[in-house]
Amino acid sequence: MDFGAITQAVGAVGFPIVIALLAAWYIKYLGDKNTETVNRMYDLILDMNEKQNNQLDKMTEAIAEVNKSIAVLNDAIAKGLNE
């Protein structure tokens, strides 16, 4: 929209109506940009959550392996002490 179109619109419907329409357009524009930003942030949070879940799964597996190793060592120590 160029300046001539705005001037013509002001002459046709009046300044307050043109300003109200421009304000409505601007509010919609800001709302759309905000929605895009929120959606991008939501996608990033989902990606981070998935990565953290994968890391927690790996840590859980590692802890389970350490527990198995401790049980094996405990059994070996118990057998060594009983002999």
PDB file of C-alpha atoms in Angstrom:
ATOM      1  CA  MET A   1       0.000   0.000   0.000  1.00  0.00           C
ATOM      2  CA  ASP A   2       1.492   3.302  -1.036  1.00  0.00           C
ATOM      3  CA  PHE A   3       0.981   6.800   0.347  1.00  0.00           C
ATOM      4  CA  GLY A   4      -1.435   7.776  -2.394  1.00  0.00           C
ATOM      5  CA  ALA A   5      -3.750   4.874  -1.586  1.00  0.00           C
ATOM      6  CA  ILE A   6      -3.706   5.797   2.109  1.00  0.00           C
ATOM      7  CA  THR A   7      -4.502   9.441   1.281  1.00  0.00           C
ATOM      8  CA  GLN A   8      -7.335   8.335  -0.983  1.00  0.00           C
ATOM      9  CA  ALA A   9      -8.711   6.022   1.739  1.00  0.00           C
ATOM     10  CA  VAL A  10      -8.588   8.841   4.314  1.00  0.00           C
ATOM     11  CA  GLY A  11     -10.527  11.059   1.932  1.00  0.00           C
ATOM     12  CA  ALA A  12     -13.117   8.358   1.247  1.00  0.00           C
ATOM     13  CA  VAL A  13     -13.859   6.944   4.721  1.00  0.00           C
ATOM     14  CA  GLY A  14     -12.155   9.280   7.158  1.00  0.00           C
ATOM     15  CA  PHE A  15      -8.975   9.349   9.197  1.00  0.00           C
ATOM     16  CA  PRO A  16     -10.226   7.448  12.303  1.00  0.00           C
ATOM     17  CA  ILE A  17     -11.475   4.511  10.241  1.00  0.00           C
ATOM     18  CA  VAL A  18      -8.220   4.253   8.268  1.00  0.00           C
ATOM     19  CA  ILE A  19      -6.175   4.397  11.474  1.00  0.00           C
ATOM     20  CA  ALA A  20      -8.411   1.753  13.083  1.00  0.00           C
ATOM     21  CA  LEU A  21      -7.935  -0.528  10.060  1.00  0.00           C
ATOM     22  CA  LEU A  22      -4.173   0.019  10.062  1.00  0.00           C
ATOM     23  CA  ALA A  23      -4.062  -0.689  13.803  1.00  0.00           C
ATOM     24  CA  ALA A  24      -6.091  -3.878  13.298  1.00  0.00           C
ATOM     25  CA  TRP A  25      -3.742  -4.994  10.528  1.00  0.00           C
ATOM     26  CA  TYR A  26      -0.711  -4.249  12.740  1.00  0.00           C
ATOM     27  CA  ILE A  27      -2.175  -6.165  15.667  1.00  0.00           C
ATOM     28  CA  LYS A  28      -2.843  -9.165  13.412  1.00  0.00           C
ATOM     29  CA  TYR A  29       0.686  -8.919  12.022  1.00  0.00           C
ATOM     30  CA  LEU A  30       2.160  -8.926  15.539  1.00  0.00           C
ATOM     31  CA  GLY A  31      -0.070 -11.845  16.541  1.00  0.00           C
ATOM     32  CA  ASP A  32       1.052 -13.873  13.523  1.00  0.00           C
ATOM     33  CA  LYS A  33       4.714 -13.165  14.255  1.00  0.00           C
ATOM     34  CA  ASN A  34       4.192 -14.103  17.903  1.00  0.00           C
ATOM     35  CA  THR A  35       2.516 -17.365  16.876  1.00  0.00           C
ATOM     36  CA  GLU A  36       5.444 -18.201  14.586  1.00  0.00           C
ATOM     37  CA  THR A  37       7.916 -17.506  17.378  1.00  0.00           C
ATOM     38  CA  VAL A  38       5.991 -19.605  19.884  1.00  0.00           C
ATOM     39  CA  ASN A  39       5.746 -22.493  17.411  1.00  0.00           C
ATOM     40  CA  ARG A  40       9.506 -22.369  16.746  1.00  0.00           C
ATOM     41  CA  MET A  41      10.216 -22.293  20.481  1.00  0.00           C
ATOM     42  CA  TYR A  42       7.833 -25.213  21.028  1.00  0.00           C
ATOM     43  CA  ASP A  43       9.630 -27.234  18.342  1.00  0.00           C
ATOM     44  CA  LEU A  44      12.987 -26.435  19.945  1.00  0.00           C
ATOM     45  CA  ILE A  45      11.704 -27.488  23.358  1.00  0.00           C
ATOM     46  CA  LEU A  46      10.425 -30.778  21.924  1.00  0.00           C
ATOM     47  CA  ASP A  47      13.821 -31.426  20.312  1.00  0.00           C
ATOM     48  CA  MET A  48      15.637 -30.640  23.558  1.00  0.00           C
ATOM     49  CA  ASN A  49      13.244 -32.868  25.500  1.00  0.00           C
ATOM     50  CA  GLU A  50      13.850 -35.761  23.104  1.00  0.00           C
ATOM     51  CA  LYS A  51      17.632 -35.341  23.381  1.00  0.00           C
ATOM     52  CA  GLN A  52      17.419 -35.246  27.174  1.00  0.00           C
ATOM     53  CA  ASN A  53      15.267 -38.378  27.206  1.00  0.00           C
ATOM     54  CA  ASN A  54      17.823 -40.158  25.029  1.00  0.00           C
ATOM     55  CA  GLN A  55      20.622 -39.072  27.359  1.00  0.00           C
ATOM     56  CA  LEU A  56      18.641 -40.242  30.396  1.00  0.00           C
ATOM     57  CA  ASP A  57      18.032 -43.609  28.732  1.00  0.00           C
ATOM     58  CA  LYS A  58      21.774 -43.985  28.100  1.00  0.00           C
ATOM     59  CA  MET A  59      22.561 -43.010  31.696  1.00  0.00           C
ATOM     60  CA  THR A  60      19.980 -45.507  32.981  1.00  0.00           C
ATOM     61  CA  GLU A  61      21.579 -48.252  30.877  1.00  0.00           C
ATOM     62  CA  ALA A  62      25.032 -47.305  32.159  1.00  0.00           C
ATOM     63  CA  ILE A  63      23.839 -47.386  35.771  1.00  0.00           C
ATOM     64  CA  ALA A  64      22.263 -50.797  35.191  1.00  0.00           C
ATOM     65  CA  GLU A  65      25.578 -52.080  33.801  1.00  0.00           C
ATOM     66  CA  VAL A  66      27.455 -50.674  36.800  1.00  0.00           C
ATOM     67  CA  ASN A  67      24.976 -52.391  39.133  1.00  0.00           C
ATOM     68  CA  LYS A  68      25.540 -55.700  37.320  1.00  0.00           C
ATOM     69  CA  SER A  69      29.298 -55.258  37.624  1.00  0.00           C
ATOM     70  CA  ILE A  70      28.999 -54.463  41.327  1.00  0.00           C
ATOM     71  CA  ALA A  71      26.882 -57.598  41.845  1.00  0.00           C
ATOM     72  CA  VAL A  72      29.481 -59.733  40.043  1.00  0.00           C
ATOM     73  CA  LEU A  73      32.304 -58.206  42.107  1.00  0.00           C
ATOM     74  CA  ASN A  74      30.298 -58.663  45.294  1.00  0.00           C
ATOM     75  CA  ASP A  75      29.744 -62.339  44.489  1.00  0.00           C
ATOM     76  CA  ALA A  76      33.447 -62.792  43.680  1.00  0.00           C
ATOM     77  CA  ILE A  77      34.473 -61.132  46.924  1.00  0.00           C
ATOM     78  CA  ALA A  78      31.972 -63.231  48.897  1.00  0.00           C
ATOM     79  CA  LYS A  79      33.328 -66.448  47.304  1.00  0.00           C
ATOM     80  CA  GLY A  80      36.905 -65.344  48.015  1.00  0.00           C
ATOM     81  CA  LEU A  81      36.142 -64.657  51.668  1.00  0.00           C
ATOM     82  CA  ASN A  82      34.303 -67.952  52.131  1.00  0.00           C
ATOM     83  CA  GLU A  83      37.189 -70.032  50.783  1.00  0.00           C
TER      84      GLU A  83
END
